[in-house]
mmCIF file of C-alpha atoms in Angstrom:
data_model
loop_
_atom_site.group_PDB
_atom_site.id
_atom_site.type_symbol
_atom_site.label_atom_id
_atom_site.label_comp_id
_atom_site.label_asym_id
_atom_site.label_seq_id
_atom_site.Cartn_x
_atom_site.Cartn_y
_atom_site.Cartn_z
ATOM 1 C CA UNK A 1 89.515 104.285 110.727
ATOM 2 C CA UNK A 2 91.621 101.398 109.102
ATOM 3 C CA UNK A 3 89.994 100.583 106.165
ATOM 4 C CA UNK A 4 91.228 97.808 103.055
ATOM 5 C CA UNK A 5 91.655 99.088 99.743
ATOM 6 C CA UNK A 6 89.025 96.857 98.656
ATOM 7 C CA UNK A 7 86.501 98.233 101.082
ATOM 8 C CA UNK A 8 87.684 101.852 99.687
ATOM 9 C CA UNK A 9 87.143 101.090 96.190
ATOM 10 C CA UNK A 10 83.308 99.747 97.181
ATOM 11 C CA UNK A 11 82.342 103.125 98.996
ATOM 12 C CA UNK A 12 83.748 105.130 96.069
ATOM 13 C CA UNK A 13 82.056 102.712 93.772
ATOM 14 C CA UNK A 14 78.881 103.037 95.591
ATOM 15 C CA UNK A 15 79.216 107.254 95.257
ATOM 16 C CA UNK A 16 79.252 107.028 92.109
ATOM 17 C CA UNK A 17 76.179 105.121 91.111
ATOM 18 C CA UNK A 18 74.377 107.270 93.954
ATOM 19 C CA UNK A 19 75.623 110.353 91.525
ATOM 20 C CA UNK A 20 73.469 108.679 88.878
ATOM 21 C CA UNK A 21 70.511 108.511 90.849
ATOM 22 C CA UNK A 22 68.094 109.511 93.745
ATOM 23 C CA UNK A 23 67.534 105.826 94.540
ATOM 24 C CA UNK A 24 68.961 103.361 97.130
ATOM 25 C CA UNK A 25 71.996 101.319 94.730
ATOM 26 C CA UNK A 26 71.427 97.498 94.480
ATOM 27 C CA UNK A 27 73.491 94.997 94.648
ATOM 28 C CA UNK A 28 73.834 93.975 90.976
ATOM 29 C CA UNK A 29 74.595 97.288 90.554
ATOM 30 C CA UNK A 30 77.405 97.391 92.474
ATOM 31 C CA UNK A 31 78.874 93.701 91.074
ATOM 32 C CA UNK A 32 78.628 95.173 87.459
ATOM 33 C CA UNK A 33 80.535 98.417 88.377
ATOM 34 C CA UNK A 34 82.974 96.700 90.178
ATOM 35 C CA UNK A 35 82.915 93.387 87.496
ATOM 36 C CA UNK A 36 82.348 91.111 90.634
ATOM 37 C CA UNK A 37 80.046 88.450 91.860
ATOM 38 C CA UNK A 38 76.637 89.281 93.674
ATOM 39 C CA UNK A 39 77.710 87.120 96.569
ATOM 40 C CA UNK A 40 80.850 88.810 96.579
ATOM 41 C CA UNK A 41 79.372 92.058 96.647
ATOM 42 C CA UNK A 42 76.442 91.084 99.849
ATOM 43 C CA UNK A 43 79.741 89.740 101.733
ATOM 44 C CA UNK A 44 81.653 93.277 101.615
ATOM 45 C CA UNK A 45 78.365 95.249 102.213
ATOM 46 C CA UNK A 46 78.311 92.959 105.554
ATOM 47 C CA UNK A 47 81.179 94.339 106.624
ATOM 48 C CA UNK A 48 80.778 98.114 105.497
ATOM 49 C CA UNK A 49 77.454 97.499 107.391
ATOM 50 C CA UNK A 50 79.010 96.515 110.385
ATOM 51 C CA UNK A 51 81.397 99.328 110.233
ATOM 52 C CA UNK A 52 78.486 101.765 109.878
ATOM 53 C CA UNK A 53 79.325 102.949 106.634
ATOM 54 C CA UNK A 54 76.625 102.007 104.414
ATOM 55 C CA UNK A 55 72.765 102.038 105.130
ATOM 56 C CA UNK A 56 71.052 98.379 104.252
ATOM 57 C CA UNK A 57 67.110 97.859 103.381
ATOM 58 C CA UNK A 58 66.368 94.797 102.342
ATOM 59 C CA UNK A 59 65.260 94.665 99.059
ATOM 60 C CA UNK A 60 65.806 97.941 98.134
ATOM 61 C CA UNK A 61 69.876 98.380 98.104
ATOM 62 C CA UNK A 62 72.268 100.930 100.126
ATOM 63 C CA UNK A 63 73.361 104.018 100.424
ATOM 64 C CA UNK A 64 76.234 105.356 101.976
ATOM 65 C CA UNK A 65 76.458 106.896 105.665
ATOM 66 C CA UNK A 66 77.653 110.456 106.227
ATOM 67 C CA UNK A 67 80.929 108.546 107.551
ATOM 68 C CA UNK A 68 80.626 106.285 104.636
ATOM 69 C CA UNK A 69 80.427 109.558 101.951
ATOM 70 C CA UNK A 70 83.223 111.252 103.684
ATOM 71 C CA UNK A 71 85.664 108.268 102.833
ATOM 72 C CA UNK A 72 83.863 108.047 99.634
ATOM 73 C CA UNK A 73 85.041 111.578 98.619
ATOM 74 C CA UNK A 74 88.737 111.460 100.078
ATOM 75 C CA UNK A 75 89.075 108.669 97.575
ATOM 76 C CA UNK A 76 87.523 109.946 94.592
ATOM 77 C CA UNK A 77 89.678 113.722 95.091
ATOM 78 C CA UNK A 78 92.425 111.497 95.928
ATOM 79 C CA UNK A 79 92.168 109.837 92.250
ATOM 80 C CA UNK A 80 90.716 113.030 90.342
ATOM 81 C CA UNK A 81 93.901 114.973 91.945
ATOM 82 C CA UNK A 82 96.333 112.408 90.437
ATOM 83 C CA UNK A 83 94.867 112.072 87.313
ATOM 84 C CA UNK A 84 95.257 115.803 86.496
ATOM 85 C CA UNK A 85 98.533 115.650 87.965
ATOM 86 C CA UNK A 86 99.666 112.721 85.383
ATOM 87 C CA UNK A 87 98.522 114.440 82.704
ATOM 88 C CA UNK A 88 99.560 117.806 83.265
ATOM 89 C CA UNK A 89 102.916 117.109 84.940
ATOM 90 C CA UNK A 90 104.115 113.909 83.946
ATOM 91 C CA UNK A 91 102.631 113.829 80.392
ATOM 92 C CA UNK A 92 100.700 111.091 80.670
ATOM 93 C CA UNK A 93 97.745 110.532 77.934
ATOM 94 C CA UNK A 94 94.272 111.050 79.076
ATOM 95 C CA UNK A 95 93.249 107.276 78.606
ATOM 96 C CA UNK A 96 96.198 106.226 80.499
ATOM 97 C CA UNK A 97 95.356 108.248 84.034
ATOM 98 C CA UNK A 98 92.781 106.064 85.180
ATOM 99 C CA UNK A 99 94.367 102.538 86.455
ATOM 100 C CA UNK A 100 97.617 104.882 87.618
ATOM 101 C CA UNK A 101 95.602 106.510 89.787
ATOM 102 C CA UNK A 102 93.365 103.921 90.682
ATOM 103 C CA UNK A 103 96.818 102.237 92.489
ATOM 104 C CA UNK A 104 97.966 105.289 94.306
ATOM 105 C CA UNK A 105 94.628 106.645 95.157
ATOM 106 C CA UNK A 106 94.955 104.850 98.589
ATOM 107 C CA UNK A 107 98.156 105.266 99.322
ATOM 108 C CA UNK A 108 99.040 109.344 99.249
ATOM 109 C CA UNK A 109 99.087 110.925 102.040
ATOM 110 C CA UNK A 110 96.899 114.146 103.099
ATOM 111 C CA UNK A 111 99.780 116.214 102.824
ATOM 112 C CA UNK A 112 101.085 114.788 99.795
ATOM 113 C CA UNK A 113 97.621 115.979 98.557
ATOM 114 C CA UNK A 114 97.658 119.383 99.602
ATOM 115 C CA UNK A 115 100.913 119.716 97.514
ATOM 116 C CA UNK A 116 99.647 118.195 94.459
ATOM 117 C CA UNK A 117 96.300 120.671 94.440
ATOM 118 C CA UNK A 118 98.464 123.457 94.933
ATOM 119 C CA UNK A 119 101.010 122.627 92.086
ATOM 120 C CA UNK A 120 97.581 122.222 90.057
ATOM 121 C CA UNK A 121 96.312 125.756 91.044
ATOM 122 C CA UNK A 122 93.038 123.868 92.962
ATOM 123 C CA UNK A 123 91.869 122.498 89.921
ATOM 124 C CA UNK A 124 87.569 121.918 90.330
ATOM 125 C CA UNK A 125 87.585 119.333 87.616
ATOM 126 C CA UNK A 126 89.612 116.861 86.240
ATOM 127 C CA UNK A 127 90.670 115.790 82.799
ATOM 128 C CA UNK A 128 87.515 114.106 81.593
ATOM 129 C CA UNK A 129 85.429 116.992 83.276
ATOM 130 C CA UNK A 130 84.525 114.985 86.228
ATOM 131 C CA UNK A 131 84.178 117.024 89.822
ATOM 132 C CA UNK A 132 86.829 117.293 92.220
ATOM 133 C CA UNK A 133 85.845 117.377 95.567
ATOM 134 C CA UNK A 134 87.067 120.090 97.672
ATOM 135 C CA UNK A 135 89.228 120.142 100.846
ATOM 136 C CA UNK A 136 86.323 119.955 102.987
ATOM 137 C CA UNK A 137 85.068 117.143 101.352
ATOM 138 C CA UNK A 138 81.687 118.593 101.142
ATOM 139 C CA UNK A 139 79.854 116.956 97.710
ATOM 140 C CA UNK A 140 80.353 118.715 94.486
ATOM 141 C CA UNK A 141 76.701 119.264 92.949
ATOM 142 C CA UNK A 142 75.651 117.528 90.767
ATOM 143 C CA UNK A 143 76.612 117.976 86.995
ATOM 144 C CA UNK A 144 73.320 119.791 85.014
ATOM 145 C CA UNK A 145 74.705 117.218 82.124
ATOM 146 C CA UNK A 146 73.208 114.302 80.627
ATOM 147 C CA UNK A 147 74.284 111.264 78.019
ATOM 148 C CA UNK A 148 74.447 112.942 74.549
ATOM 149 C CA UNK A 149 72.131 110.225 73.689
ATOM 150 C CA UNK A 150 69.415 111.743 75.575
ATOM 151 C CA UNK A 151 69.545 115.042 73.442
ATOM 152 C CA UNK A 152 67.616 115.102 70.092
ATOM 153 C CA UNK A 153 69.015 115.616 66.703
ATOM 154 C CA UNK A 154 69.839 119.629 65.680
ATOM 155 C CA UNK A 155 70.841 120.532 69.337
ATOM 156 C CA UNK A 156 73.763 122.700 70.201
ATOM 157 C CA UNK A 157 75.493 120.652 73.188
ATOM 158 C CA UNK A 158 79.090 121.352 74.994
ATOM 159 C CA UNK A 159 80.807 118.500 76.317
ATOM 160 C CA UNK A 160 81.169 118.582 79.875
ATOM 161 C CA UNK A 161 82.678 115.243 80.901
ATOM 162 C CA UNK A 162 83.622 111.709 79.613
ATOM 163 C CA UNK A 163 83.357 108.426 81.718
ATOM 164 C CA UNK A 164 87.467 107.726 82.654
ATOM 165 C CA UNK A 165 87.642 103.631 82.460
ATOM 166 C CA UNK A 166 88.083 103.024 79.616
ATOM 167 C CA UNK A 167 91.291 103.648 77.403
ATOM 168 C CA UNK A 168 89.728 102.523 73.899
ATOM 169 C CA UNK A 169 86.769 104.660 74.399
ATOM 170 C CA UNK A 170 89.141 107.598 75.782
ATOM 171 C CA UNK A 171 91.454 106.955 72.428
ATOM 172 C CA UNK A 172 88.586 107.407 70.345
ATOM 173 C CA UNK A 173 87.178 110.409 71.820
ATOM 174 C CA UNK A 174 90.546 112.187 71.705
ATOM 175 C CA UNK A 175 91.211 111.556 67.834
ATOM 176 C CA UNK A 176 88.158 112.681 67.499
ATOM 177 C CA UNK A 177 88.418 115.886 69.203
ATOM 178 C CA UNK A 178 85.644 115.128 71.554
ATOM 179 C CA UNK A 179 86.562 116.596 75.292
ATOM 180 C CA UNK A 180 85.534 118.846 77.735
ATOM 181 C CA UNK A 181 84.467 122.029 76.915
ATOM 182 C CA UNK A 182 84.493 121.268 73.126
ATOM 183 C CA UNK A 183 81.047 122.599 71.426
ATOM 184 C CA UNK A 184 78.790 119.521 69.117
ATOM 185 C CA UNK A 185 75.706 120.266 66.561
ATOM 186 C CA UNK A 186 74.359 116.115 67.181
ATOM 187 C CA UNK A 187 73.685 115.887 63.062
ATOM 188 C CA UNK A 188 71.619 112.716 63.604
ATOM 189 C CA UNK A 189 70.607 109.558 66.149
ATOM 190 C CA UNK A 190 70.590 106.686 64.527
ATOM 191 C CA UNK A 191 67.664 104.269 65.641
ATOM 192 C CA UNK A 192 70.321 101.794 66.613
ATOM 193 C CA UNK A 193 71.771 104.405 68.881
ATOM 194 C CA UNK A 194 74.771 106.103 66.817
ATOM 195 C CA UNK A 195 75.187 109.531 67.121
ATOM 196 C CA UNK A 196 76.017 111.662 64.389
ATOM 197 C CA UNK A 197 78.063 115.061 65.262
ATOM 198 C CA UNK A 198 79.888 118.038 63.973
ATOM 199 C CA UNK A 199 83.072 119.302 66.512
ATOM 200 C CA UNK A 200 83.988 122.658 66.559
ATOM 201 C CA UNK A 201 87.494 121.095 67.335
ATOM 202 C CA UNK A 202 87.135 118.912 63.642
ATOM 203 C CA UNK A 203 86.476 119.567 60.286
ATOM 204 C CA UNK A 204 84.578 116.016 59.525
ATOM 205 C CA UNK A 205 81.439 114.464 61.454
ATOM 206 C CA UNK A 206 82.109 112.611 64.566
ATOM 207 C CA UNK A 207 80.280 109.162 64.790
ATOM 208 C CA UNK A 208 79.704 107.477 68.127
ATOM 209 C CA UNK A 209 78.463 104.406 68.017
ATOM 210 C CA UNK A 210 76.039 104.062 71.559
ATOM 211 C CA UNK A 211 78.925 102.329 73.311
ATOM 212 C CA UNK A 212 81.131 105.130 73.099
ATOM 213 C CA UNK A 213 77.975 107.885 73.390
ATOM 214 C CA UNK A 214 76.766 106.385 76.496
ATOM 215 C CA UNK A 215 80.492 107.791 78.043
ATOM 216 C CA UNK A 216 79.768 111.032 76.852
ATOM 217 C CA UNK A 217 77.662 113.569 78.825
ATOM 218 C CA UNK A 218 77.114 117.322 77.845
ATOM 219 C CA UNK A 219 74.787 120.471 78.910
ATOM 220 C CA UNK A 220 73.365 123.034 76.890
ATOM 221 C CA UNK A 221 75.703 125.981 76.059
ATOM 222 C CA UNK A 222 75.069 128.681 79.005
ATOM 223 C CA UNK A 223 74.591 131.172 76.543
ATOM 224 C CA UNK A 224 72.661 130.169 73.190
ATOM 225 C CA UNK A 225 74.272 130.743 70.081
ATOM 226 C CA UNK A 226 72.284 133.882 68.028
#
């Protein structure tokens, strides 16, 4: 199946949000993820529609079709694949990975892929801890992980992955020694929503003010410090 870039980039967009959530994905949803129109965003779901790649209710949103997922998920190891390739190959900064791979994502070729998971030893996860689908293209489970905002103040976290858009936010993190796999003690939440934190990768505090935090999910150590 011939499908536009475009039309790609809504199915993976739509995966994404469904990630988030048990729920059908609306349509505002979709035009803020994608920093489109509404109307933009009911004309392509006409034609994924039509193509029988999304499911429609009206009123309550979309999901994607077991065809739709499947494309979904090439695209998504597609640009997970490349990013860890760019950084571990062609030394390319974490923050920088995302638009690269957003342009080639549609472009490489299945074999090309193969080749680029085997020079990266089948990586499961890429840079900013996100899944990588497999081969199969079966759905990675879902992360047990949640905003660090959602934790309360004295917990023990481990971050597990950081939200990939956004180069400032990536920047920060990374001077800040806050990646994957890095262990925090949140210090304090601030009523306006900054969190307070001590690295294990830092000697000072960390502070996140909630637009950086909200990028930021972690899980409970799997085993509890004595």
């Amino acid at each position: 199946m011939m499908l536009s870039d475009v039309m790609e980039d809504y199915l993976k967009a739509i995966y994404q949000l469904q990630r988030e959530t048990d729920d059908r994905i609306k349509t505002s949803e979709i035009a803020d993820e994608l920093d489109v129109t509404s109307p933009t965003v009911t004309s392509m779901l006409d034609k994924l529609e039509e193509r029988e790649l999304v499911d429609r209710e009206k009123y309550r949103g979309v999901t994607l079709t077991d065809e739709g997922e499947t494309v979904a998920l090439e695209i998504v190891r597609h640009h997970r694949l490349l990013e860890a390739y760019l950084t571990e190959h062609l030394d390319y900064d974490w923050s920088e990975v995302h638009a690269e791979a957003d342009r080639l994502e549609h472009h490489i070729s299945e074999d090309f892929e193969a080749r680029v998971a085997a020079a990266l030893g089948e990586p499961s996860v890429d840079p900013h801890g996100s899944p990588i689908p497999s081969a199969d293209l079966e759905p990675p489970s879902r992360p047990d992980s949640k905003s660090i905002i959602e934790y309360e103040e004295g917990a023990d976290v481990t971050v597990a992955e950081v939200a990939d858009h956004d180069p400032a936010v990536l920047s920060y993190l990374a001077e800040h020694g806050v990646e994957p796999g890095v262990e925090l003690k949140i210090l304090e939440i601030a009523p306006f929503g900054m969190v307070t934190a001590r690295s294990s990768e830092a000697d000072e505090p960390v502070s996140l003010p909630e637009s950086v935090a909200h990028h930021v999910r972690v899980a409970k150590p799997t085993e509890p410090k004595p």
